[in-house]
Every structure is written in C-alpha cells, then in structure tokens.
CSV table of C-alpha atoms in Angstrom, one decimal:
chain,number,residue,atom,x,y,z
A,1,MET,CA,10.4,15.4,-27.9
A,2,ALA,CA,10.4,19.0,-26.8
A,3,GLN,CA,10.9,19.7,-23.1
A,4,THR,CA,10.3,22.5,-20.8
A,5,GLU,CA,13.0,23.1,-18.3
A,6,MET,CA,12.2,24.3,-14.8
A,7,LEU,CA,14.3,25.3,-11.8
A,8,ALA,CA,13.6,23.6,-8.5
A,9,VAL,CA,14.8,25.7,-5.4
A,10,ALA,CA,14.3,25.2,-1.7
A,11,PRO,CA,14.8,27.2,1.5
A,12,ASP,CA,18.2,26.6,2.8
A,13,PRO,CA,17.9,26.6,6.6
A,14,ILE,CA,21.6,27.2,7.1
A,15,ARG,CA,22.3,30.0,4.5
A,16,ASN,CA,18.8,31.4,5.0
A,17,GLU,CA,18.3,31.8,1.3
A,18,ASP,CA,16.8,29.8,-1.6
A,19,THR,CA,19.0,27.2,-3.0
A,20,ASN,CA,19.2,25.7,-6.4
A,21,ILE,CA,18.8,22.0,-6.2
A,22,GLY,CA,18.9,21.4,-9.9
A,23,PRO,CA,16.9,21.2,-13.1
A,24,ILE,CA,13.6,19.6,-13.5
A,25,LYS,CA,12.2,18.6,-16.8
A,26,ARG,CA,8.7,17.9,-17.9
A,27,THR,CA,7.5,17.1,-21.5
A,28,PRO,CA,4.5,19.3,-22.4
A,29,ASP,CA,2.2,16.2,-22.8
A,30,SER,CA,3.5,14.5,-19.5
A,31,HIS,CA,1.3,14.0,-16.5
A,32,PHE,CA,3.9,14.5,-13.9
A,33,VAL,CA,7.3,16.1,-13.2
A,34,ALA,CA,10.4,14.1,-13.6
A,35,ILE,CA,13.3,14.7,-11.2
A,36,PRO,CA,16.5,13.6,-12.9
A,37,THR,CA,19.7,12.6,-10.9
A,38,MET,CA,22.0,15.6,-10.4
A,39,PRO,CA,25.6,16.0,-9.6
A,40,SER,CA,26.1,16.3,-5.9
A,41,ASP,CA,27.6,19.9,-6.1
A,42,GLN,CA,24.5,21.1,-7.8
A,43,ARG,CA,22.1,19.5,-5.1
A,44,LEU,CA,21.0,20.9,-1.7
A,45,ASN,CA,22.4,18.5,1.0
A,46,GLU,CA,19.2,16.1,1.1
A,47,SER,CA,19.5,15.3,4.8
A,48,ARG,CA,19.4,19.0,5.7
A,49,LEU,CA,16.3,19.6,3.4
A,50,PHE,CA,14.2,16.5,4.6
A,51,GLU,CA,15.1,16.9,8.3
A,52,THR,CA,13.7,20.4,8.4
A,53,LYS,CA,10.6,19.3,6.3
A,54,SER,CA,11.2,22.3,3.9
A,55,LYS,CA,9.1,22.7,0.8
A,56,ILE,CA,10.7,22.6,-2.6
A,57,GLU,CA,8.9,24.9,-5.0
A,58,ILE,CA,9.0,24.3,-8.8
A,59,ARG,CA,9.0,27.6,-10.4
A,60,ASP,CA,7.8,27.9,-14.1
A,61,GLU,CA,5.5,30.5,-15.5
A,62,SER,CA,4.1,27.9,-18.0
A,63,PHE,CA,2.7,25.6,-15.4
A,64,GLU,CA,0.8,26.1,-12.2
A,65,PRO,CA,3.2,26.1,-9.0
A,66,LYS,CA,3.7,22.6,-7.7
A,67,THR,CA,5.0,21.7,-4.3
A,68,VAL,CA,7.0,18.7,-3.3
A,69,MET,CA,7.2,17.8,0.3
A,70,GLY,CA,10.3,16.5,2.0
A,71,ASP,CA,10.1,13.5,4.4
A,72,LYS,CA,12.8,11.5,6.0
A,73,SER,CA,11.8,7.9,7.2
A,74,LYS,CA,14.0,5.5,8.8
A,75,HIS,CA,14.8,4.0,5.3
A,76,GLY,CA,16.3,7.2,4.3
A,77,ALA,CA,15.1,10.5,2.5
A,78,ARG,CA,12.5,10.2,-0.1
A,79,LEU,CA,10.3,12.8,-2.0
A,80,THR,CA,6.6,12.8,-1.8
A,81,THR,CA,4.2,15.3,-3.6
A,82,GLU,CA,1.3,17.1,-2.5
A,83,ILE,CA,0.0,17.8,-6.1
A,84,GLY,CA,-1.9,15.1,-7.9
A,85,PHE,CA,-1.1,13.8,-11.3
A,86,PRO,CA,-3.1,11.0,-13.1
A,87,ASP,CA,-0.7,8.1,-12.6
A,88,PRO,CA,2.9,8.7,-11.7
A,89,MET,CA,3.8,5.2,-12.5
A,90,SER,CA,2.2,5.2,-16.0
A,91,LYS,CA,4.6,5.0,-18.8
A,92,SER,CA,1.8,5.0,-21.5
A,93,THR,CA,1.7,8.6,-22.7
A,94,THR,CA,4.3,10.5,-20.7
A,95,GLY,CA,7.6,9.7,-22.4
A,96,VAL,CA,9.3,10.3,-19.1
A,97,ALA,CA,12.1,8.2,-17.6
A,98,PRO,CA,10.8,5.7,-15.0
A,99,ASN,CA,13.3,6.9,-12.4
A,100,VAL,CA,10.5,9.5,-11.6
A,101,ALA,CA,9.0,6.9,-9.4
A,102,TYR,CA,11.9,7.2,-7.0
A,103,SER,CA,10.5,10.8,-6.2
A,104,LEU,CA,7.2,9.5,-5.0
A,105,SER,CA,6.5,7.5,-1.8
A,106,PRO,CA,4.3,4.3,-2.2
A,107,ALA,CA,1.6,6.1,-0.3
A,108,THR,CA,1.7,9.1,-2.6
A,109,ARG,CA,1.5,6.7,-5.9
A,110,LEU,CA,-1.5,5.0,-4.3
A,111,LYS,CA,-3.2,8.4,-3.4
A,112,HIS,CA,-2.8,9.6,-7.0
A,113,LYS,CA,-4.1,6.4,-8.4
A,114,LEU,CA,-7.2,6.8,-6.3
A,115,GLN,CA,-7.8,10.6,-6.8
A,116,HIS,CA,-6.8,10.9,-10.5
A,117,THR,CA,-7.8,7.7,-12.3
A,118,LYS,CA,-10.9,5.5,-12.3
A,119,ASP,CA,-9.0,2.2,-12.4
A,120,LEU,CA,-9.7,-0.8,-10.2
A,121,ILE,CA,-6.5,-1.7,-8.3
A,122,VAL,CA,-6.5,-5.3,-7.9
A,123,CYS,CA,-4.2,-6.8,-5.1
A,124,PRO,CA,-3.3,-10.4,-4.4
A,125,GLY,CA,-3.1,-11.2,-0.7
A,126,VAL,CA,0.5,-11.6,0.5
A,127,TYR,CA,1.7,-12.8,3.9
A,128,ASP,CA,5.5,-13.2,3.8
A,129,GLY,CA,8.4,-12.2,1.4
A,130,LEU,CA,8.1,-15.0,-0.8
A,131,SER,CA,4.4,-14.6,-1.5
A,132,ALA,CA,5.0,-10.8,-2.2
A,133,ARG,CA,8.2,-11.6,-4.5
A,134,ILE,CA,5.7,-14.1,-6.5
A,135,ALA,CA,3.1,-11.2,-6.8
A,136,GLN,CA,5.9,-8.8,-7.9
A,137,ALA,CA,7.2,-11.3,-10.6
A,138,VAL,CA,3.7,-11.9,-11.9
A,139,GLY,CA,3.3,-8.3,-12.4
A,140,PHE,CA,1.1,-7.1,-9.6
A,141,LYS,CA,2.3,-3.5,-8.4
A,142,THR,CA,0.0,-3.0,-5.4
A,143,TRP,CA,-0.3,-6.0,-2.9
A,144,TYR,CA,-2.4,-6.6,0.2
A,145,MET,CA,-0.8,-7.8,3.4
A,146,THR,CA,-3.5,-10.2,5.0
A,147,GLY,CA,-3.9,-10.4,8.8
A,148,ALA,CA,-5.0,-14.1,8.5
A,149,GLY,CA,-2.2,-15.0,6.3
A,150,SER,CA,0.3,-13.1,8.5
A,151,THR,CA,-1.0,-14.9,11.5
A,152,ALA,CA,-1.0,-18.3,10.0
A,153,SER,CA,2.4,-17.9,8.3
A,154,MET,CA,4.3,-16.2,11.2
A,155,LEU,CA,2.6,-17.7,14.2
A,156,GLY,CA,1.0,-20.9,12.8
A,157,MET,CA,-2.3,-19.7,14.5
A,158,ALA,CA,-5.8,-19.2,13.3
A,159,ASP,CA,-6.9,-15.5,12.8
A,160,LEU,CA,-8.4,-15.0,16.2
A,161,GLY,CA,-6.8,-11.7,17.1
A,162,ILE,CA,-3.6,-13.5,18.2
A,163,ALA,CA,-1.2,-11.4,16.1
A,164,SER,CA,0.2,-8.4,18.0
A,165,ARG,CA,0.9,-4.9,16.7
A,166,ASN,CA,4.7,-5.6,16.6
A,167,ASP,CA,3.9,-8.8,14.6
A,168,MET,CA,2.0,-6.7,12.0
A,169,VAL,CA,4.4,-3.9,11.8
A,170,THR,CA,7.5,-6.2,11.4
A,171,ASN,CA,5.7,-8.1,8.7
A,172,ALA,CA,4.5,-4.9,6.8
A,173,ASP,CA,7.9,-3.3,7.1
A,174,MET,CA,9.6,-6.2,5.5
A,175,ILE,CA,7.1,-6.8,2.7
A,176,ALA,CA,6.6,-3.1,2.0
A,177,ASN,CA,10.3,-2.5,1.6
A,178,LEU,CA,11.1,-5.3,-0.9
A,179,ASP,CA,10.5,-2.8,-3.7
A,180,PRO,CA,9.1,0.5,-2.4
A,181,HIS,CA,10.1,2.2,-5.5
A,182,HIS,CA,7.6,0.4,-7.8
A,183,CYS,CA,5.1,-1.3,-5.5
A,184,GLU,CA,2.6,-0.3,-2.9
A,185,LEU,CA,1.5,-2.2,0.2
A,186,ILE,CA,-2.0,-2.1,1.7
A,187,ALA,CA,-1.8,-3.7,5.1
A,188,ASP,CA,-4.3,-5.1,7.5
A,189,MET,CA,-4.3,-3.1,10.8
A,190,ASP,CA,-7.1,-4.9,12.5
A,191,THR,CA,-8.7,-2.9,15.3
A,192,GLY,CA,-5.7,-0.7,15.8
A,193,TYR,CA,-4.5,-2.8,18.8
A,194,GLY,CA,-6.2,-0.6,21.5
A,195,GLY,CA,-7.2,2.9,22.3
A,196,PRO,CA,-6.4,6.1,20.7
A,197,LEU,CA,-2.8,6.3,22.0
A,198,THR,CA,-1.9,2.8,20.7
A,199,ILE,CA,-3.7,3.5,17.3
A,200,THR,CA,-1.7,6.7,17.0
A,201,LYS,CA,1.7,4.8,17.6
A,202,THR,CA,0.6,2.0,15.2
A,203,VAL,CA,-0.3,4.4,12.4
A,204,ASN,CA,3.1,6.1,12.9
A,205,GLN,CA,4.9,2.7,12.7
A,206,TYR,CA,2.9,2.0,9.5
A,207,ILE,CA,4.1,5.2,7.8
A,208,ARG,CA,7.8,4.7,8.7
A,209,ALA,CA,7.4,1.1,7.4
A,210,ASN,CA,6.5,2.6,3.8
A,211,VAL,CA,2.8,1.1,4.0
A,212,ALA,CA,0.8,2.8,1.4
A,213,ALA,CA,-2.6,2.1,3.0
A,214,PHE,CA,-4.0,0.5,5.9
A,215,HIS,CA,-7.6,-0.7,7.1
A,216,ILE,CA,-8.9,-0.3,10.7
A,217,GLU,CA,-12.0,-2.0,11.8
A,218,ASP,CA,-15.0,-2.0,14.3
A,219,GLN,CA,-14.5,-5.5,15.7
A,220,VAL,CA,-14.0,-6.0,19.5
A,221,LEU,CA,-10.3,-6.3,20.4
A,222,THR,CA,-10.7,-10.1,20.7
A,223,LYS,CA,-11.6,-10.1,17.0
A,224,ARG,CA,-11.6,-13.0,14.5
A,225,CYS,CA,-11.3,-13.4,10.7
A,226,GLY,CA,-14.1,-11.5,8.9
A,227,HIS,CA,-15.4,-14.8,7.3
A,228,LEU,CA,-15.8,-16.6,10.7
A,229,SER,CA,-19.2,-16.7,12.4
A,230,GLY,CA,-20.0,-15.0,15.7
A,231,LYS,CA,-18.2,-11.6,15.1
A,232,LYS,CA,-19.1,-8.6,17.4
A,233,VAL,CA,-18.4,-5.1,16.8
A,234,VAL,CA,-18.0,-2.2,19.2
A,235,SER,CA,-20.2,0.8,19.4
A,236,THR,CA,-20.3,3.3,16.6
A,237,ASP,CA,-18.8,5.9,19.0
A,238,VAL,CA,-15.8,3.7,19.9
A,239,TYR,CA,-15.4,2.8,16.1
A,240,LEU,CA,-15.4,6.5,15.2
A,241,SER,CA,-12.8,7.2,18.0
A,242,ARG,CA,-10.5,4.7,16.2
A,243,VAL,CA,-11.0,6.4,12.8
A,244,ARG,CA,-10.6,9.8,14.3
A,245,ALA,CA,-7.4,8.9,16.0
A,246,ALA,CA,-6.0,7.3,12.8
A,247,ARG,CA,-6.9,10.3,10.8
A,248,ALA,CA,-5.3,12.7,13.3
A,249,ALA,CA,-1.9,10.8,13.4
A,250,ILE,CA,-1.8,10.7,9.5
A,251,ASP,CA,-2.6,14.7,9.5
A,252,VAL,CA,0.1,15.3,12.2
A,253,ALA,CA,2.7,13.2,10.3
A,254,GLN,CA,1.8,15.1,7.0
A,255,ALA,CA,1.7,11.6,5.4
A,256,ASP,CA,-0.1,10.4,2.3
A,257,ILE,CA,-0.8,7.0,3.7
A,258,GLN,CA,-4.4,6.1,2.8
A,259,LEU,CA,-6.8,5.5,5.7
A,260,ILE,CA,-9.4,2.8,5.0
A,261,ALA,CA,-12.5,2.5,7.3
A,262,ARG,CA,-13.5,-0.9,7.6
A,263,THR,CA,-17.0,-2.1,9.2
A,264,ASP,CA,-17.8,-5.7,10.2
A,265,ALA,CA,-21.0,-4.9,11.5
A,266,ASN,CA,-23.2,-6.7,8.7
A,267,GLN,CA,-23.2,-10.0,10.4
A,268,GLN,CA,-24.4,-8.6,13.7
A,269,HIS,CA,-26.4,-5.5,12.8
A,270,GLY,CA,-27.1,-5.7,9.1
A,271,TYR,CA,-26.5,-3.7,6.0
A,272,ASP,CA,-28.1,-0.3,7.0
A,273,GLU,CA,-25.9,0.1,10.2
A,274,CYS,CA,-22.8,-0.6,7.9
A,275,ILE,CA,-23.7,2.2,5.8
A,276,LEU,CA,-24.4,4.7,8.7
A,277,ARG,CA,-20.8,3.8,10.1
A,278,LEU,CA,-19.1,4.2,6.8
A,279,LYS,CA,-20.8,7.5,6.2
A,280,ALA,CA,-19.6,8.7,9.5
A,281,ALA,CA,-16.1,7.5,9.0
A,282,ARG,CA,-16.1,9.3,5.7
A,283,ASP,CA,-17.1,12.4,7.2
A,284,LEU,CA,-14.2,12.1,9.7
A,285,GLY,CA,-11.8,12.0,6.8
A,286,ALA,CA,-11.3,8.3,5.9
A,287,ASP,CA,-10.0,7.9,2.2
A,288,VAL,CA,-11.7,4.7,1.4
A,289,GLY,CA,-14.4,2.5,2.8
A,290,LEU,CA,-14.6,-1.3,3.4
A,291,LEU,CA,-17.8,-3.2,4.1
A,292,GLU,CA,-16.7,-6.6,5.1
A,293,GLY,CA,-18.9,-9.5,4.4
A,294,PHE,CA,-21.5,-8.6,1.6
A,295,LYS,CA,-24.4,-11.1,1.7
A,296,SER,CA,-25.2,-10.8,-2.0
A,297,LYS,CA,-23.8,-9.0,-5.2
A,298,GLU,CA,-26.9,-6.7,-5.2
A,299,GLU,CA,-25.9,-5.4,-1.7
A,300,ALA,CA,-22.2,-4.7,-3.0
A,301,ALA,CA,-23.7,-2.8,-6.0
A,302,LYS,CA,-26.2,-0.9,-3.8
A,303,ALA,CA,-23.1,0.2,-1.4
A,304,ILE,CA,-21.3,1.7,-4.2
A,305,LYS,CA,-24.4,3.8,-5.2
A,306,GLU,CA,-25.1,5.0,-1.8
A,307,LEU,CA,-21.7,5.9,-0.8
A,308,ALA,CA,-20.6,7.5,-4.3
A,309,PRO,CA,-18.3,9.1,-5.1
A,310,TRP,CA,-16.2,7.8,-2.2
A,311,PRO,CA,-14.0,5.0,-3.3
A,312,LEU,CA,-14.6,1.6,-1.7
A,313,LEU,CA,-12.6,-1.5,-1.3
A,314,ILE,CA,-14.1,-5.0,-1.7
A,315,ASN,CA,-12.5,-8.1,-0.1
A,316,VAL,CA,-12.9,-11.4,-2.0
A,317,VAL,CA,-12.6,-14.5,-0.1
A,318,GLU,CA,-13.3,-17.7,-2.1
A,319,ASN,CA,-15.4,-20.3,-0.2
A,320,GLY,CA,-16.1,-17.6,2.6
A,321,HIS,CA,-19.3,-15.9,3.7
A,322,SER,CA,-19.7,-13.6,0.5
A,323,PRO,CA,-20.6,-14.5,-2.9
A,324,LEU,CA,-17.7,-14.7,-5.4
A,325,ILE,CA,-17.4,-11.4,-7.3
A,326,THR,CA,-15.0,-11.3,-10.2
A,327,VAL,CA,-12.7,-8.5,-11.2
A,328,ASP,CA,-14.8,-7.7,-14.1
A,329,GLU,CA,-18.0,-7.6,-11.9
A,330,ALA,CA,-16.2,-5.4,-9.4
A,331,ARG,CA,-15.0,-2.9,-12.0
A,332,GLU,CA,-18.5,-2.8,-13.6
A,333,MET,CA,-19.9,-2.0,-10.0
A,334,GLY,CA,-17.5,0.9,-9.6
A,335,PHE,CA,-15.1,-0.5,-6.7
A,336,ARG,CA,-11.8,1.1,-6.7
A,337,ILE,CA,-9.7,-1.4,-4.8
A,338,MET,CA,-10.2,-5.2,-4.9
A,339,ILE,CA,-8.3,-7.5,-2.6
A,340,PHE,CA,-8.1,-11.3,-2.7
A,341,SER,CA,-7.0,-12.1,0.8
A,342,PHE,CA,-6.4,-15.8,0.4
A,343,ALA,CA,-5.2,-15.8,-3.2
A,344,GLY,CA,-1.7,-16.8,-2.0
A,345,LEU,CA,-2.4,-18.6,1.3
A,346,ILE,CA,-4.8,-21.3,0.3
A,347,PRO,CA,-2.9,-22.3,-2.9
A,348,ALA,CA,0.3,-22.4,-0.8
A,349,TYR,CA,-1.4,-24.7,1.6
A,350,MET,CA,-2.8,-27.0,-1.1
A,351,GLY,CA,0.6,-27.2,-2.9
A,352,ILE,CA,2.7,-27.9,0.1
A,353,LYS,CA,0.1,-30.3,1.6
A,354,SER,CA,0.1,-32.4,-1.8
A,355,ALA,CA,4.0,-32.4,-1.8
A,356,TYR,CA,4.3,-33.4,1.8
A,357,GLU,CA,1.6,-36.3,1.4
A,358,LYS,CA,3.5,-37.5,-1.8
A,359,LEU,CA,6.8,-37.6,0.3
A,360,LYS,CA,5.0,-39.3,3.2
A,361,HIS,CA,3.4,-41.9,1.1
A,362,GLU,CA,5.7,-42.4,-2.0
A,363,GLY,CA,9.0,-41.1,-0.8
A,364,VAL,CA,9.3,-38.5,-3.4
A,365,THR,CA,8.0,-34.9,-3.5
A,366,GLY,CA,7.0,-34.7,-7.0
A,367,ILE,CA,9.3,-31.5,-7.6
A,368,GLN,CA,11.7,-33.3,-9.8
A,369,GLY,CA,10.9,-32.6,-13.4
A,370,SER,CA,9.0,-29.2,-12.6
A,371,GLY,CA,11.9,-27.1,-13.9
A,372,VAL,CA,11.9,-25.2,-10.6
A,373,GLY,CA,15.0,-25.6,-8.5
A,374,PRO,CA,16.8,-23.3,-6.0
A,375,LYS,CA,18.2,-21.0,-8.9
A,376,GLN,CA,14.8,-20.5,-10.2
A,377,LEU,CA,13.3,-19.7,-6.7
A,378,PHE,CA,16.2,-17.3,-5.9
A,379,ASP,CA,15.7,-15.6,-9.0
A,380,VAL,CA,12.2,-14.6,-8.0
A,381,CYS,CA,13.7,-13.5,-4.7
A,382,GLY,CA,16.1,-11.0,-6.3
A,383,LEU,CA,19.1,-13.1,-6.9
A,384,GLN,CA,20.2,-11.2,-10.2
A,385,GLU,CA,19.6,-7.9,-8.6
A,386,ALA,CA,21.9,-8.7,-5.6
A,387,VAL,CA,24.6,-10.0,-8.0
A,388,GLU,CA,24.4,-6.8,-10.1
A,389,LEU,CA,24.5,-4.6,-6.9
A,390,ASP,CA,27.6,-6.5,-5.6
A,391,GLU,CA,29.3,-6.0,-9.1
A,392,MET,CA,28.3,-2.4,-9.3
A,393,ALA,CA,29.8,-1.7,-6.1
A,394,GLY,CA,33.1,-3.4,-6.9
A,395,GLY,CA,32.5,-6.5,-4.7
A,396,GLU,CA,33.7,-10.0,-5.6
A,397,ASP,CA,31.6,-12.0,-3.1
A,398,LEU,CA,28.9,-13.1,-5.5
A,399,LYS,CA,30.9,-13.7,-8.5
A,400,GLY,CA,29.8,-16.9,-10.4
A,401,VAL,CA,26.6,-17.2,-8.2
A,402,ALA,CA,24.1,-16.5,-11.0
C-alpha cells in the first residue's frame, strides 16, 4: 500500500531550533498517523521534549497540520494528540501497525472514541487486578473501576463513603497501568472527597495514574452506593462547584481525561432536577453525563433526547433500583458508555461462596477437574509476557516457568 511520508519536527529548547525527530508515515486511507520506532540518533531526547511540553508539528502539504502534545507522567514519557481521528485503536481499515497505540494516552484514545465514533462503549466493572485481567482476557478494552467493588475488595466494607481518596487513587493507578497501551480505565471518583482544593488534587492524581475518565457526583460527602435507599445530594451550587473545580484542574493540566458529571438527585428530587443539574454541568464543560438511578426505561430514553447530542453514560446494576437495560437497548436509545458495576463483584461473591461452602460441608472445593490451576490463572495475569520480557532482556530467572 502506498504511503505518504512526513517529517516530524519539534522546537529544541537547548539548540533553539527545530529538530528532526524522525519520519512519520501515514497511508492515504488511514484514519491516524503512525509514529514508528526510530534509531536513537535520529530522535530528539524525549525527556527534554516532554519536560518542556513542546509541540511537535507534523508538516506535510497534503494533509492539514496536526499537532501532538508532549506529556510526561510518573510512568514515563508518552505522546498524546490534540487532534481527532475516528478510532486510533481500530485496525479495520487503516492498515497501520498497532504500535501507533503507544503514541496515544488512554484518555486520548477514549476521547477520540467519544468524539469521532458513534459506538457504544461497554465496560465491565472491575475492582482489583485479577478482575481487570479477566476483563482484558475476555476482550474488553475499556473497564470501569467501581467504587462499591473497590470498597468491598480492598476494605471489606459496604459502599458507605468509607473508601478514602488515597484508597481510590491507589487502586485506579494499579488497574489503569496493567496495560495502558491498549486499555482504558473509567474510574469512580465519588464526590471528589472534599472541596475544590481536594478535588483539584484528586483530579491531578487520577491524571498521573493514567485514568482515562472519571465521574464526580452530587451526593453529600457521607455518601452511599447509588442503588441504596436514603440518598441525599448537595445543593446545585455545591455540585457545580465540584464540576467547575474538576474542569479547571483538567484544563490547567492540559489533559485529555474525560470528565463525567453524575447526578444522584433522582431519588430525592426527581427526574426534572436531574436534567437541570446535568445541563448546567454540561455548560461548565463536562464531557459526559450520568443520571444515576433511572426509574424506568422510558426515563432513560427521554434523558438521551433532552440532553442530545451530549454523550451519556448509563450504569446498569442488576437487582438494583433501576430496570435492567440490555446492551442492545442502550445502543438503540443512543447511550455512548455503558458500565456494569457489579458484573465482576457479584459473580465472584457467588463463586467464592459456593467453593467455601463446599469445602466447609464436603471437605473439597470442587475446583478439581475444572481445568483451571495455578498456571492457567497466572497466564491470565501476564505470566507469558513476564517470561518473554525476562528472556528478551537476557535474564535467566524465569527459565522453565512457563
């Protein structure tokens, strides 16, 4: 396939001149630019480039100018883009090598999916490393870190506002960085854990953790799971101050992390109040809306129409306070993101409880004969990749393991 070759240049803060950082090739029918690996002597020192947040300009007369922003997080330098292509992870029509994904942060990939496709992004709820690895193995590329699941898994407590900011940041950081080159994490941020100063700090921590999106809500600080009774929400002014602080933190950081404005006001104040709050949050720059606790399918469909074309997320909790809406129904309604918060937690509870009861009463777990042993479990957790990495680096520690 014919390719168009372009030249990527960047301002060199030390030489005070543009520096060639290597060729960039794009196929005429591709949706995005691929940045291949280049020899080190052809590449601008990445740490210098990213520390100065310089802009890399892709110059080519046959294409509109594109800009790639440099950003350096605690996990190392990475490239993110400010321009939109339909789906940078798509391999269907591009014919571009998949290593282009390494050039885009998880937040940027998710942003592009929301802005340049009409796809419904379906996310299983994950709450620890194993549940995330299972979601990855099954084929899900976008996951949702549930606050209820994180609280139950990490602390053994009910979702009653017990999990702290540090608990949630630590869990999100671990999950988001299991495979940040190919997967995106949407994370619960509860109420933001305080006022504007605390919210700003929390947003920055989520950005550094490689979280792709987060939702912040209007419950009081002593909040509870969205599918428990007796919820109370703060005033509209306080809610909007949370959204405003989160938006400002993102803008100052020049980050692509997606801000999801969530309201739990339906239980206390009704549907109309939810719409008013979400419209105000949208006007402040929230990227996505989330009305928690729909009382009917008709209400869900109505919200899509009243807030269009703003993308909405729907949270499906089986046996919760809302009617069950299937993936096909959500897609037909026009939702853009669909999370199944308890998709991992409740089956895990049921499976573990069954094995423990069998052990208690029969003296065996029932695992024998299932075909799943330590090796199969560790394969899901990256055993083969670890062995290959050790071998590639010339190590001998893992020889014979896999």
